[in-house]
PDB file of C-alpha atoms in Angstrom:
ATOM      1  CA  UNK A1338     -25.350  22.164  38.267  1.00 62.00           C
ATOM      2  CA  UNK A1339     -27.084  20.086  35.731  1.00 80.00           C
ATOM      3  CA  UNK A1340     -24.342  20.809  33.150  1.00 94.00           C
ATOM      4  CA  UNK A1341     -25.628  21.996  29.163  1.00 97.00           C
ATOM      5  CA  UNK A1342     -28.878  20.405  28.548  1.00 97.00           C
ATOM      6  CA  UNK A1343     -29.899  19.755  24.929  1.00 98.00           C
ATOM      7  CA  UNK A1344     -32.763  18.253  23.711  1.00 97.00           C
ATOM      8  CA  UNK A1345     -33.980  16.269  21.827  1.00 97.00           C
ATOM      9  CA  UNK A1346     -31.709  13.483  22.199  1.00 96.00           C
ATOM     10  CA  UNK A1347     -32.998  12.007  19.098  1.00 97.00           C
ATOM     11  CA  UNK A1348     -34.603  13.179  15.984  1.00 97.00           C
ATOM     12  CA  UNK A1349     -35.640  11.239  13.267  1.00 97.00           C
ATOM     13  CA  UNK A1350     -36.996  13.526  10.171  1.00 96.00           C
ATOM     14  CA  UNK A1351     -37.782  13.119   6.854  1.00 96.00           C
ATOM     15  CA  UNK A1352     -36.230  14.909   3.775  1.00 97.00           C
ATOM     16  CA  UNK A1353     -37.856  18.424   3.678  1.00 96.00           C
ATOM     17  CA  UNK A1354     -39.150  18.862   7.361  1.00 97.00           C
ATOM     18  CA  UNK A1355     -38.008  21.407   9.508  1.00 97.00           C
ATOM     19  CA  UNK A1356     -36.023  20.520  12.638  1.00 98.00           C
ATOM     20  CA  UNK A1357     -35.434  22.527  15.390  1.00 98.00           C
ATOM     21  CA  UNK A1358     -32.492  21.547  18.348  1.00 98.00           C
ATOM     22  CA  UNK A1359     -32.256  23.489  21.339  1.00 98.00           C
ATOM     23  CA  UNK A1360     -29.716  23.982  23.737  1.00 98.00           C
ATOM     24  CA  UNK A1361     -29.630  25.343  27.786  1.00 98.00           C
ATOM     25  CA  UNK A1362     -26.484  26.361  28.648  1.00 97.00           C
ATOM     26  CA  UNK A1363     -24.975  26.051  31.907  1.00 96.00           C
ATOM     27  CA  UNK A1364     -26.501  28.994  34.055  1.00 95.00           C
ATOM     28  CA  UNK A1365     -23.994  32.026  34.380  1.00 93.00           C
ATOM     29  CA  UNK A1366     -21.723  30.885  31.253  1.00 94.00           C
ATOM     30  CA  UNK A1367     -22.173  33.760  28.383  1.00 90.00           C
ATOM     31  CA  UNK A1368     -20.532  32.113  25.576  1.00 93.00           C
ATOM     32  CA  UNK A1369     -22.562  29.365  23.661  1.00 95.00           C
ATOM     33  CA  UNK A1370     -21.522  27.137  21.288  1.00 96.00           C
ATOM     34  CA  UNK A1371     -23.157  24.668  18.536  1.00 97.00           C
ATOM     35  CA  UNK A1372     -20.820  22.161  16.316  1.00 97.00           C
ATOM     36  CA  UNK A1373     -21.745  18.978  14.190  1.00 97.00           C
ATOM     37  CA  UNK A1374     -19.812  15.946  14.111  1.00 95.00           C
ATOM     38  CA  UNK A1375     -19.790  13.320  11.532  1.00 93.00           C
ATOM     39  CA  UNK A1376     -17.320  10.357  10.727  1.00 87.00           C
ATOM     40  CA  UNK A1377     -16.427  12.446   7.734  1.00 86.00           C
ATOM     41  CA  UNK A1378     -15.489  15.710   9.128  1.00 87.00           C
ATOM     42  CA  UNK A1379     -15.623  15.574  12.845  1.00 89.00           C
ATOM     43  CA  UNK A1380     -16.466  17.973  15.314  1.00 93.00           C
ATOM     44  CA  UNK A1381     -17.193  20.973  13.304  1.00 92.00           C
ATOM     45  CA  UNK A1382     -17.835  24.775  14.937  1.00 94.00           C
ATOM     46  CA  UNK A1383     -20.943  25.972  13.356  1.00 96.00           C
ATOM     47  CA  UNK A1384     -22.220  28.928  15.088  1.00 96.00           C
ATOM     48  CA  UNK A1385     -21.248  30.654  18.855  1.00 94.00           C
ATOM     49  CA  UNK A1386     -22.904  33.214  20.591  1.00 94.00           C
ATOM     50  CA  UNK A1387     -21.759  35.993  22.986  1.00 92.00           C
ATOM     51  CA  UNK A1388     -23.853  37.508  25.557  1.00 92.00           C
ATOM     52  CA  UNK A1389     -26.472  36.124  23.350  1.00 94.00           C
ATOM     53  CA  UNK A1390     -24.948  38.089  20.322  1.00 94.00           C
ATOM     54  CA  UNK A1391     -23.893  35.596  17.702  1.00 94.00           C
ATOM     55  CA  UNK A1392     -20.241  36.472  17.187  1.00 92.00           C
ATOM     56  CA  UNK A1393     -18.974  34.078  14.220  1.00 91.00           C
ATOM     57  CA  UNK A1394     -21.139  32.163  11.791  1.00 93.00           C
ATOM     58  CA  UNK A1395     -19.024  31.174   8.938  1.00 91.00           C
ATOM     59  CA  UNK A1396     -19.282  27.426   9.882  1.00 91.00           C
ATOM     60  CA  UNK A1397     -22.920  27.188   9.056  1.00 94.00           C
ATOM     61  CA  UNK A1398     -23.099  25.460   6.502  1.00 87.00           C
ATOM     62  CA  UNK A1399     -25.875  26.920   4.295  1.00 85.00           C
ATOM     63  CA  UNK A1400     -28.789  29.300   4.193  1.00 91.00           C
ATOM     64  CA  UNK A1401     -30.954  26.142   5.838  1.00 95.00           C
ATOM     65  CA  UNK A1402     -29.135  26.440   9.167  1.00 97.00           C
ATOM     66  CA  UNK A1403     -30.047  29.598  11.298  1.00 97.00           C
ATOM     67  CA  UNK A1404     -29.431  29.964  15.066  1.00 97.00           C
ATOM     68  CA  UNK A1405     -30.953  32.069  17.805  1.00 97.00           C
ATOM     69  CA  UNK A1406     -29.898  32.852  21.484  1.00 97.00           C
ATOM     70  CA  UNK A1407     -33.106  34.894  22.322  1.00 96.00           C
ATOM     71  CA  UNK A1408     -31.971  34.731  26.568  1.00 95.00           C
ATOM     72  CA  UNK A1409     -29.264  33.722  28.337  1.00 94.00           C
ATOM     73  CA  UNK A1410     -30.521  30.322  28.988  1.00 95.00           C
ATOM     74  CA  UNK A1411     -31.941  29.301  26.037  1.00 96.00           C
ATOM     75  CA  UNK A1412     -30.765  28.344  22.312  1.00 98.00           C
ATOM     76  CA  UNK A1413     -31.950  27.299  19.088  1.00 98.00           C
ATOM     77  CA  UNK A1414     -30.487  25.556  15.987  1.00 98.00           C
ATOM     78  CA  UNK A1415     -33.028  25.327  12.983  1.00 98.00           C
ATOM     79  CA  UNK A1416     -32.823  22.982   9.923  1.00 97.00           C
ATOM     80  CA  UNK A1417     -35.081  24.067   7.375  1.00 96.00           C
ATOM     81  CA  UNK A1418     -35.580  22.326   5.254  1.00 96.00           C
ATOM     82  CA  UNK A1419     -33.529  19.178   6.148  1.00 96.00           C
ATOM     83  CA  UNK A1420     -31.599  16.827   3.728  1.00 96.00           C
ATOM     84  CA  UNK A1421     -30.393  13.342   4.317  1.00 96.00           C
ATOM     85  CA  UNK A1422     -26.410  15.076   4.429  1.00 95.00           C
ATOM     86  CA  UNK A1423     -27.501  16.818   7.616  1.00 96.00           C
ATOM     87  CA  UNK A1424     -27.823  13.788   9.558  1.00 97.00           C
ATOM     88  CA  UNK A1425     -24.832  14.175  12.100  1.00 97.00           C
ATOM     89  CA  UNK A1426     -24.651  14.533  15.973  1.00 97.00           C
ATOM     90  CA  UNK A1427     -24.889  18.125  17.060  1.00 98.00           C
ATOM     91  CA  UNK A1428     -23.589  19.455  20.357  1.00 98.00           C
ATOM     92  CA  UNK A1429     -24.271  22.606  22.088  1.00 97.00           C
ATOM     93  CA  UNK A1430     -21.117  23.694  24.561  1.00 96.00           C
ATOM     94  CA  UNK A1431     -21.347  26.516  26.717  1.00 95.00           C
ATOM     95  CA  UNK A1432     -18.025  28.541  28.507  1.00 92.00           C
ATOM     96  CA  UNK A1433     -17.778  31.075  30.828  1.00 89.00           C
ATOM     97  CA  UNK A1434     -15.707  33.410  29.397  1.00 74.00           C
ATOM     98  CA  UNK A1435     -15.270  35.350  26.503  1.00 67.00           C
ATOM     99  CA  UNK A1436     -12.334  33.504  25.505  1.00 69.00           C
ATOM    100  CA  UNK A1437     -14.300  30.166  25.047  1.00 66.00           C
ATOM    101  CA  UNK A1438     -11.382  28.504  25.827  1.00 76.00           C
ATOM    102  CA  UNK A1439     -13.153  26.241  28.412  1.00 85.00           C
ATOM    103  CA  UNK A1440     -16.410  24.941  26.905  1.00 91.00           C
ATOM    104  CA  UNK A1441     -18.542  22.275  28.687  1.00 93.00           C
ATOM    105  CA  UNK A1442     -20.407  20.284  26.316  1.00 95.00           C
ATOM    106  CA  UNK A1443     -23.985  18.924  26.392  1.00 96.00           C
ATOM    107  CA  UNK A1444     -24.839  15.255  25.666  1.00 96.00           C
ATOM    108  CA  UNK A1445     -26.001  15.929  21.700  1.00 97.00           C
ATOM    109  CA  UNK A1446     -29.008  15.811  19.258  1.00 98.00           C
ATOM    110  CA  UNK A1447     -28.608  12.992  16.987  1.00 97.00           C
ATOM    111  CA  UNK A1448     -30.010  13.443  13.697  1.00 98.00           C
ATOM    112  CA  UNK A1449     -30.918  11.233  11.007  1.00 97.00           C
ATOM    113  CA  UNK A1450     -32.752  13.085   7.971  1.00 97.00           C
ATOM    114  CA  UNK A1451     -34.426  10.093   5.538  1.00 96.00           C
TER     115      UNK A1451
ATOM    116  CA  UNK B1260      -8.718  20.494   6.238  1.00 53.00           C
ATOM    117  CA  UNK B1261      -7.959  19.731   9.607  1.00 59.00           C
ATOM    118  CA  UNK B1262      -6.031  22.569  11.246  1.00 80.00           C
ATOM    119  CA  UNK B1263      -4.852  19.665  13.940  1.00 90.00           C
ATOM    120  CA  UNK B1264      -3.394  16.507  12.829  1.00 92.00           C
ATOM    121  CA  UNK B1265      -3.484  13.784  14.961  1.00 95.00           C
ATOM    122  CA  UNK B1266      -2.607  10.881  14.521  1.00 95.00           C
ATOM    123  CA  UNK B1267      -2.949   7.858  14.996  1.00 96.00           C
ATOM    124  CA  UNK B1268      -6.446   7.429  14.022  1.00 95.00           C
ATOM    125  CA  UNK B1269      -7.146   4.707  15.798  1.00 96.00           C
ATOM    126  CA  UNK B1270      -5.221   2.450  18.170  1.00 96.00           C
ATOM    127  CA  UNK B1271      -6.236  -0.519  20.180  1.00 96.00           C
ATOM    128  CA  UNK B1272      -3.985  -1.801  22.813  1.00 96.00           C
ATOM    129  CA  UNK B1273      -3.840  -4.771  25.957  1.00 97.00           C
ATOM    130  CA  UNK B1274      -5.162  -3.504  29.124  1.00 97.00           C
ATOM    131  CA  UNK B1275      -1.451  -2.467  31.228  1.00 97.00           C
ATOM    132  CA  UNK B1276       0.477  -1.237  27.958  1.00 97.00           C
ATOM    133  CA  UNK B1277       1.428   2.653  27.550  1.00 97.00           C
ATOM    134  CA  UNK B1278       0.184   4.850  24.671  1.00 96.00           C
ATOM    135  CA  UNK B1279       1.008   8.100  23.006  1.00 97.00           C
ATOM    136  CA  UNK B1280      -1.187   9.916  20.921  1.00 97.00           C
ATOM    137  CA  UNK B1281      -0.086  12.687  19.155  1.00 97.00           C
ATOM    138  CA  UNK B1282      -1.459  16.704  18.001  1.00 95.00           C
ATOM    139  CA  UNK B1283      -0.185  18.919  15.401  1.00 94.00           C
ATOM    140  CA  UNK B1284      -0.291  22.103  13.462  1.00 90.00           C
ATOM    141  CA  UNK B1285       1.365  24.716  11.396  1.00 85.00           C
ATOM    142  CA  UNK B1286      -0.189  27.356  13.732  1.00 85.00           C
ATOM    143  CA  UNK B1287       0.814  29.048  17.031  1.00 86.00           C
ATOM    144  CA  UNK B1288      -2.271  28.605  19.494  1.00 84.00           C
ATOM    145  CA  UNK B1289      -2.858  30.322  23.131  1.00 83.00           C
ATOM    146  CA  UNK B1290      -3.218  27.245  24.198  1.00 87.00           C
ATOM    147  CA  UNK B1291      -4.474  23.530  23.498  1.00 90.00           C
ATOM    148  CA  UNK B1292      -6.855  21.170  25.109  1.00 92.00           C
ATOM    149  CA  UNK B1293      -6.815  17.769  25.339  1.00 95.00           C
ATOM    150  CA  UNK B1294     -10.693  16.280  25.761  1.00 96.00           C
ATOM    151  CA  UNK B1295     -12.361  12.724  25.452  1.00 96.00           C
ATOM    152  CA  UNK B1296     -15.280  11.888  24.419  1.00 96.00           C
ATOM    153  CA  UNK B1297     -17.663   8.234  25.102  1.00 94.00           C
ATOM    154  CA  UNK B1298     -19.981   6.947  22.413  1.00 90.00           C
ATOM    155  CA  UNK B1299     -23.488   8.827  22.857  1.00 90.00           C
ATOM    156  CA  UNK B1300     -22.017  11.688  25.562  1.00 93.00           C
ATOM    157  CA  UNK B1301     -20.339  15.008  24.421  1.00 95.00           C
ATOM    158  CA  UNK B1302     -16.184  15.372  24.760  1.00 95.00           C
ATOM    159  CA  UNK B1303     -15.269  16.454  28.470  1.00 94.00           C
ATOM    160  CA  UNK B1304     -12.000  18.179  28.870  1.00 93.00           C
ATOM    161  CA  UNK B1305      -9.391  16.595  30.322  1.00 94.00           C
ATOM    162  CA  UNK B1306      -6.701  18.935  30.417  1.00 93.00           C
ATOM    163  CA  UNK B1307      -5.585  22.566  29.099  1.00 91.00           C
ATOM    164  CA  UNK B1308      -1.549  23.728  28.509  1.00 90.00           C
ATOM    165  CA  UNK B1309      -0.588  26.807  27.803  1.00 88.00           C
ATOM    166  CA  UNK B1310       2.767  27.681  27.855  1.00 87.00           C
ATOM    167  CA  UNK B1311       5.092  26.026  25.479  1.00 88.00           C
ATOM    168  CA  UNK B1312       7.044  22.728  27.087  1.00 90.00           C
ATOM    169  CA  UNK B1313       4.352  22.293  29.596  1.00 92.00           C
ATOM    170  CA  UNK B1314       4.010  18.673  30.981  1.00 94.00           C
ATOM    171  CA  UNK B1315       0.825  18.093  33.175  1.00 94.00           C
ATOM    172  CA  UNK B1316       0.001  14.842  34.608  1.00 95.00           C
ATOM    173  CA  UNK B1317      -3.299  13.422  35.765  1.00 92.00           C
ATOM    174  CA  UNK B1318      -3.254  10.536  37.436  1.00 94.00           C
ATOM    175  CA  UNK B1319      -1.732   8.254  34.535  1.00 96.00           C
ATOM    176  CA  UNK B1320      -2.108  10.906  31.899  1.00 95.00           C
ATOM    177  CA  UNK B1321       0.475  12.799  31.178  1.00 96.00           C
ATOM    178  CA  UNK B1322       0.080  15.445  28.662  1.00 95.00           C
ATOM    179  CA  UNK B1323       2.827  17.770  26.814  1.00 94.00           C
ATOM    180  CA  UNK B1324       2.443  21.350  24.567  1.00 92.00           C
ATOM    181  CA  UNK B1325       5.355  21.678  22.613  1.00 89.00           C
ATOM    182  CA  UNK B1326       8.091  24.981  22.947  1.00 88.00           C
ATOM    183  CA  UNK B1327       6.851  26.050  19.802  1.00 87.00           C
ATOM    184  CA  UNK B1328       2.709  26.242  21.057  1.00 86.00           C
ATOM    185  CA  UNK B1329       2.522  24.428  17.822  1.00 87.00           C
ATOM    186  CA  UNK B1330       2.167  20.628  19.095  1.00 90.00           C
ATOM    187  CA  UNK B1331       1.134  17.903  21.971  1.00 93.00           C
ATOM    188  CA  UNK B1332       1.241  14.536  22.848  1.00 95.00           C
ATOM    189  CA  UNK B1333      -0.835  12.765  25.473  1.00 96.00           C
ATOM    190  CA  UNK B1334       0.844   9.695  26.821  1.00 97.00           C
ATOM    191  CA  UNK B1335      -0.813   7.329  28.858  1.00 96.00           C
ATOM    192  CA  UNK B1336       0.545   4.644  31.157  1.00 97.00           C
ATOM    193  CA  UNK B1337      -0.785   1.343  31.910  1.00 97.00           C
ATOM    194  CA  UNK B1338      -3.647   1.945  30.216  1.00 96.00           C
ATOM    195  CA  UNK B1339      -7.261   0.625  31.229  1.00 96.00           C
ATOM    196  CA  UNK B1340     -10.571  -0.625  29.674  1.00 95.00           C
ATOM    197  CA  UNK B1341     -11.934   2.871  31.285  1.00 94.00           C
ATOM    198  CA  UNK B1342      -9.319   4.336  29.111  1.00 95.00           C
ATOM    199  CA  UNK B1343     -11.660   3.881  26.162  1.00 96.00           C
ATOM    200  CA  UNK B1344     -12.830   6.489  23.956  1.00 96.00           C
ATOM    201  CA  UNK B1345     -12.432   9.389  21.353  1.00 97.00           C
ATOM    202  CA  UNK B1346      -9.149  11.855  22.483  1.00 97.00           C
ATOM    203  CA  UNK B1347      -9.507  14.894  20.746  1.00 96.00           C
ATOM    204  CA  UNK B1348      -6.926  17.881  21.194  1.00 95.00           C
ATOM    205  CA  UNK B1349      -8.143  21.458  20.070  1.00 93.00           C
ATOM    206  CA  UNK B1350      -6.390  24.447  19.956  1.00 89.00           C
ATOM    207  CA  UNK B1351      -8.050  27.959  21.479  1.00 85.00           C
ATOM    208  CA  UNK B1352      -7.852  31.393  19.639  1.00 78.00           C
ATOM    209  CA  UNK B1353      -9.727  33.849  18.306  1.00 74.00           C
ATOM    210  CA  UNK B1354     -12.649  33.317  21.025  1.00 76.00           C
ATOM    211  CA  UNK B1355     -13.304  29.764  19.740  1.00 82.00           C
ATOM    212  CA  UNK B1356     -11.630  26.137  19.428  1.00 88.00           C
ATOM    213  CA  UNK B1357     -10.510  24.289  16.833  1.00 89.00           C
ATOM    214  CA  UNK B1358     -10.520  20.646  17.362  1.00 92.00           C
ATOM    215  CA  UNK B1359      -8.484  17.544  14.970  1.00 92.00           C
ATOM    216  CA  UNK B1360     -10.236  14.736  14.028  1.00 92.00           C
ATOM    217  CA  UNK B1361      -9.590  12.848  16.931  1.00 95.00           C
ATOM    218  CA  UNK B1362      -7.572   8.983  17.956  1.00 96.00           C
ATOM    219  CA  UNK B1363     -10.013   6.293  18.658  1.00 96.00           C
ATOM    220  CA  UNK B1364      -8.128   4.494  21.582  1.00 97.00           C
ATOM    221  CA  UNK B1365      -9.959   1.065  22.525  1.00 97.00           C
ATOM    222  CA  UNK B1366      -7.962  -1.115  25.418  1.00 97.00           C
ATOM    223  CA  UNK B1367      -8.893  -4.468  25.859  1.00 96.00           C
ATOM    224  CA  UNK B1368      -8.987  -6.479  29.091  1.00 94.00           C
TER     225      UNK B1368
END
């Protein structure tokens, strides 16, 4: 299996652009994850997903994040618009069960907003 | 806040000395995972206890969830330069994980 696939792997923005991250999770897992980490406040949950139903958002941080999980194998995270405080590392992590105990994590989207 | 202390931040040892790194909370968890994480990769877990006083051992990791669910300690023995990285410990409930800040453990040759 090729594990949680997110892309880009980089983003450079500037202040005001939209920015859109997107996430595969591993095929058969129905639990989906997205955090940010920073030096500042580490690995922070943000948003997860059951069977594509999204479950618990109060880490989001403001009205400018939104998430989608339109299929099983596919995931969004949308910046709009960005701001330089939103530059961070974000991972997508996906689990098999409900529990989300056991979450495989992708490689990350690093973001730096100018 | 960080739900999950650990501490130390950051420790940087000889290649062949031990470490401990430590986890804790005011909370009761179902259980607690231990994970580690390389510069530019995402964290990969290492281990998962769940029931209080467990001791699991991998390879020269061994790891430890307190009786009260409520702390752990991951000690590792002559440690290596492939030691290196980010240890983070979360703790599972409520369908999701919370995860401490995290011990940056560098071991030199």
């Amino acid at each position: 299996d090729a594990g949680v696939i997110q892309s880009p792997r980089h983003e450079v923005t500037e202040m005001g652009q939209e920015v859109t991250l997107r996430c595969k999770p591993i095929s058969g897992h129905n639990s989906l994850f997205w955090y940010r980490q920073t030096m500042m406040r580490g690995l922070e949950l943000l948003i997860y997903f059951n069977n594509n139903v999204p479950i618990d958002d109060s880490g989001m941080p403001e009205d400018r994040f939104s998430a989608k999980m339109p299929n099983a194998s596919f995931s969004t995270l949308k910046i709009q618009p960005s701001e330089p405080r939103d530059s961070a590392v974000y991972f997508c992590a996906s689990s098999l069960d409900r529990s989300g105990n056991i979450q495989y994590f992708g490689a990350g989207t690093r973001l730096s907003v100018l | 806040t960080q739900l999950l202390e650990q501490s130390p931040q950051f420790l940087s040892i000889q290649e062949g000395e031990n470490l401990t790194v430590y986890c804790n909370s005011s909370s009761v968890f179902s259980s607690l995972q231990w994970y580690r994480q390389e510069p530019g990769e995402g964290p990969v877990l290492l281990v998962t206890v769940v029931t209080g006083g467990e001791v699991k051992k991998l390879k020269r990791l061994t790891f430890q969830f307190g009786d009260a669910r409520k702390d752990s300690s991951l000690h590792i023995t002559a440690a290596q330069p492939g030691d290196t990285g980010l240890y983070l410990c979360a703790g599972a409930g409520w369908g999701k994980l919370q995860f401490g800040a995290g011990t940056q453990v560098v071991v030199t040759p």
